[in-house]
Amino acid sequence: MRKVILGVAVSLDSFIEGPNGEYNWCFTDQDYGLKEFFKRVDTIFVGRKTYEMSSEMEGGGSGFPKFKEYVFSTTLDKVKKGATIIKGDIKTEVEKIKNEKGKDIWLFGGASLTTSLMNLGLVDELSLAVYPILLGGGKPLFNNIKHRIKLKLVDAKSYASGLVSLTYNIHTL
Amino acid sequence: MRKVILGVAVSLDSFIEGPNGEYNWCFTDQDYGLKEFFKRVDTIFVGRKTYEMSSEMEGGGSGFPKFKEYVFSTTLDKVKKGATIIKGDIKTEVEKIKNEKGKDIWLFGGASLTTSLMNLGLVDELSLAVYPILLGGGKPLFNNIKHRIKLKLVDAKSYASGLVSLTYNIHTL
């Protein structure tokens, strides 16, 4: 079965955005394993807010490779060409997609979609780029996780820039 | 000058206690560098709540080596023999102690003392044992940090158990 991988940049105090929505703490001086990661995935899951923000920013395009995109939203009626809206029961829909043939799936965010999928036990792997900074506030990576989730560390890599890349499998309950 | 080192166990979602004050997620099957850490420090900083909790739990003793202990409190009048109350201006008092001769100082917690010392720029190093678990809630490691704090990664070590030990120096502002 295809894996759903939450792949995200995070501050050491576990924020994905600063207090004013800033991402300017994410340095991009090198690849940090992204190219390898992109080889593993062919599909991306995004929440409605994230979808709207990235469509706005990039006019619907993106610097990423071409992924099959699923937008999770109960309110949107239309999304850009090539994307698909997921409106129905999340668990059923995601399980269906996970059972289809294909590479793994990148759960891109945002926080609300991440929380839903985590609480439904639909996320298989965490791939975190931990930046050497404390933001002190902002949007937490995890919000309203309902119960403890045990993780299995599968890889830890540190870079001279201070970035630490941590990969965990999520134990099935 | 002596360093103040925040040395603490933390979940991947950056909590130092679970939602009901639990520490039962901290496995202690091995040393995880604690013995080496203990060689570096001879003094411990604790907040009032942490002091009271550990005095209660252990009848004033402890499984730790003998440290010189400073208890930060505006309300306590008396602490156990060998401990010293810090009541006055925190910045002045801590700088005085940092300028005394001795080994480094372990900032043991809790959250409120940690926040005060972080915001006053008095913490020099973070030594985090990141446990492979999401607690979903509880007491955050950092609370009310007022501004971004840039860190310099000095060591990252991962263990077969999934624990990742991360050491950062704090950039002076």
CSV table of C-alpha atoms in Angstrom, one decimal, chain B residues 34-162:
chain,number,residue,atom,x,y,z
B,34,LEU,CA,23.7,11.7,31.1
B,35,LYS,CA,26.9,10.5,32.8
B,36,GLU,CA,29.0,12.6,30.5
B,37,PHE,CA,26.7,15.5,31.0
B,38,PHE,CA,26.9,15.2,34.8
B,39,LYS,CA,30.7,15.6,34.5
B,40,ARG,CA,30.2,19.0,33.0
B,41,VAL,CA,28.0,20.5,35.7
B,42,ASP,CA,28.2,21.0,39.4
B,43,THR,CA,25.2,23.4,39.9
B,44,ILE,CA,21.5,23.1,39.2
B,45,PHE,CA,18.8,25.8,38.7
B,46,VAL,CA,15.3,24.9,39.5
B,47,GLY,CA,12.0,26.8,39.7
B,48,ARG,CA,9.8,26.7,42.8
B,49,LYS,CA,7.3,24.2,41.5
B,50,THR,CA,9.9,21.8,40.3
B,51,TYR,CA,11.8,22.2,43.6
B,52,GLU,CA,8.6,21.4,45.6
B,53,MET,CA,7.7,18.5,43.4
B,54,SER,CA,11.1,16.9,43.6
B,55,SER,CA,11.4,17.5,47.3
B,56,GLU,CA,8.1,15.8,47.8
B,57,MET,CA,8.9,12.9,45.6
B,58,GLU,CA,12.3,12.1,47.0
B,59,GLY,CA,12.2,13.5,50.5
B,60,GLY,CA,14.8,16.0,49.6
B,61,GLY,CA,17.3,13.5,48.3
B,62,SER,CA,17.8,12.6,44.7
B,63,GLY,CA,19.3,10.1,42.3
B,64,PHE,CA,21.5,12.8,40.9
B,65,PRO,CA,25.1,13.5,42.0
B,66,LYS,CA,25.4,16.2,44.6
B,67,PHE,CA,24.8,19.6,42.9
B,68,LYS,CA,24.9,23.0,44.4
B,69,GLU,CA,21.2,23.9,44.0
B,70,TYR,CA,19.6,27.3,43.4
B,71,VAL,CA,15.8,27.5,43.8
B,72,PHE,CA,14.2,30.5,42.0
B,73,SER,CA,11.2,31.7,44.0
B,74,THR,CA,9.5,34.9,45.1
B,75,THR,CA,7.4,33.1,47.7
B,76,LEU,CA,9.6,30.5,49.5
B,77,ASP,CA,11.3,31.5,52.7
B,78,LYS,CA,13.1,28.3,53.4
B,79,VAL,CA,14.6,25.5,51.3
B,80,LYS,CA,16.4,22.3,52.2
B,81,LYS,CA,19.9,22.4,53.6
B,82,GLY,CA,22.5,23.0,50.9
B,83,ALA,CA,20.1,24.8,48.6
B,84,THR,CA,19.9,28.6,48.1
B,85,ILE,CA,16.9,30.7,47.3
B,86,ILE,CA,17.2,33.3,44.5
B,87,LYS,CA,14.6,36.0,45.2
B,88,GLY,CA,16.2,39.2,43.8
B,89,ASP,CA,16.6,40.4,40.3
B,90,ILE,CA,17.1,37.2,38.3
B,91,LYS,CA,19.4,38.7,35.7
B,92,THR,CA,21.8,40.1,38.3
B,93,GLU,CA,21.8,37.0,40.4
B,94,VAL,CA,22.3,34.6,37.5
B,95,GLU,CA,25.1,36.7,36.0
B,96,LYS,CA,26.8,36.7,39.4
B,97,ILE,CA,26.6,32.9,39.6
B,98,LYS,CA,27.8,32.5,36.0
B,99,ASN,CA,30.8,34.6,36.9
B,100,GLU,CA,31.8,32.5,39.9
B,101,LYS,CA,34.3,29.8,39.5
B,102,GLY,CA,32.9,26.3,38.9
B,103,LYS,CA,31.6,23.9,36.3
B,104,ASP,CA,28.6,24.6,34.1
B,105,ILE,CA,25.1,25.0,35.4
B,106,TRP,CA,22.2,22.7,34.6
B,107,LEU,CA,18.9,24.5,34.1
B,108,PHE,CA,16.6,21.7,35.1
B,109,GLY,CA,13.3,23.6,34.8
B,110,GLY,CA,10.4,24.0,35.0
B,111,ALA,CA,8.8,25.8,32.1
B,112,SER,CA,8.4,29.1,33.9
B,113,LEU,CA,12.0,29.5,35.0
B,114,THR,CA,13.2,28.3,31.6
B,115,THR,CA,11.1,31.0,29.8
B,116,SER,CA,12.4,33.7,32.1
B,117,LEU,CA,16.0,32.7,31.6
B,118,MET,CA,15.6,32.3,27.9
B,119,ASN,CA,14.0,35.7,27.5
B,120,LEU,CA,16.7,37.3,29.5
B,121,GLY,CA,19.3,35.8,27.3
B,122,LEU,CA,20.9,33.8,30.1
B,123,VAL,CA,20.8,30.3,28.6
B,124,ASP,CA,23.9,29.3,26.6
B,125,GLU,CA,23.1,25.8,25.5
B,126,LEU,CA,20.2,23.4,24.9
B,127,SER,CA,20.7,19.7,25.4
B,128,LEU,CA,17.5,18.0,24.4
B,129,ALA,CA,16.7,14.3,24.5
B,130,VAL,CA,14.0,14.1,21.8
B,131,TYR,CA,11.8,11.0,22.5
B,132,PRO,CA,10.1,9.2,19.6
B,133,ILE,CA,6.6,10.1,20.6
B,134,LEU,CA,3.9,12.6,20.0
B,135,LEU,CA,2.1,13.5,23.2
B,136,GLY,CA,-0.5,15.7,21.6
B,137,GLY,CA,-0.7,18.0,24.6
B,138,GLY,CA,0.8,18.8,28.0
B,139,LYS,CA,3.4,21.3,29.1
B,140,PRO,CA,5.4,22.8,26.2
B,141,LEU,CA,9.1,23.0,26.6
B,142,PHE,CA,9.1,26.7,25.6
B,143,ASN,CA,6.3,29.0,26.5
B,144,ASN,CA,6.1,32.7,25.8
B,145,ILE,CA,9.5,33.0,24.2
B,146,LYS,CA,9.4,36.7,23.2
B,147,HIS,CA,11.5,36.7,20.1
B,148,ARG,CA,13.2,34.4,17.6
B,149,ILE,CA,16.3,32.7,19.0
B,150,LYS,CA,18.8,31.4,16.5
B,151,LEU,CA,20.6,28.2,17.4
B,152,LYS,CA,23.9,26.6,16.4
B,153,LEU,CA,23.8,22.8,16.3
B,154,VAL,CA,26.8,21.4,18.0
B,155,ASP,CA,25.9,17.7,18.2
B,156,ALA,CA,23.3,15.3,17.0
B,157,LYS,CA,23.2,11.7,18.1
B,158,SER,CA,20.6,9.1,17.5
B,159,TYR,CA,20.1,5.8,19.4
B,160,ALA,CA,18.6,2.5,18.3
B,161,SER,CA,15.8,3.2,20.7
B,162,GLY,CA,14.8,6.1,18.6
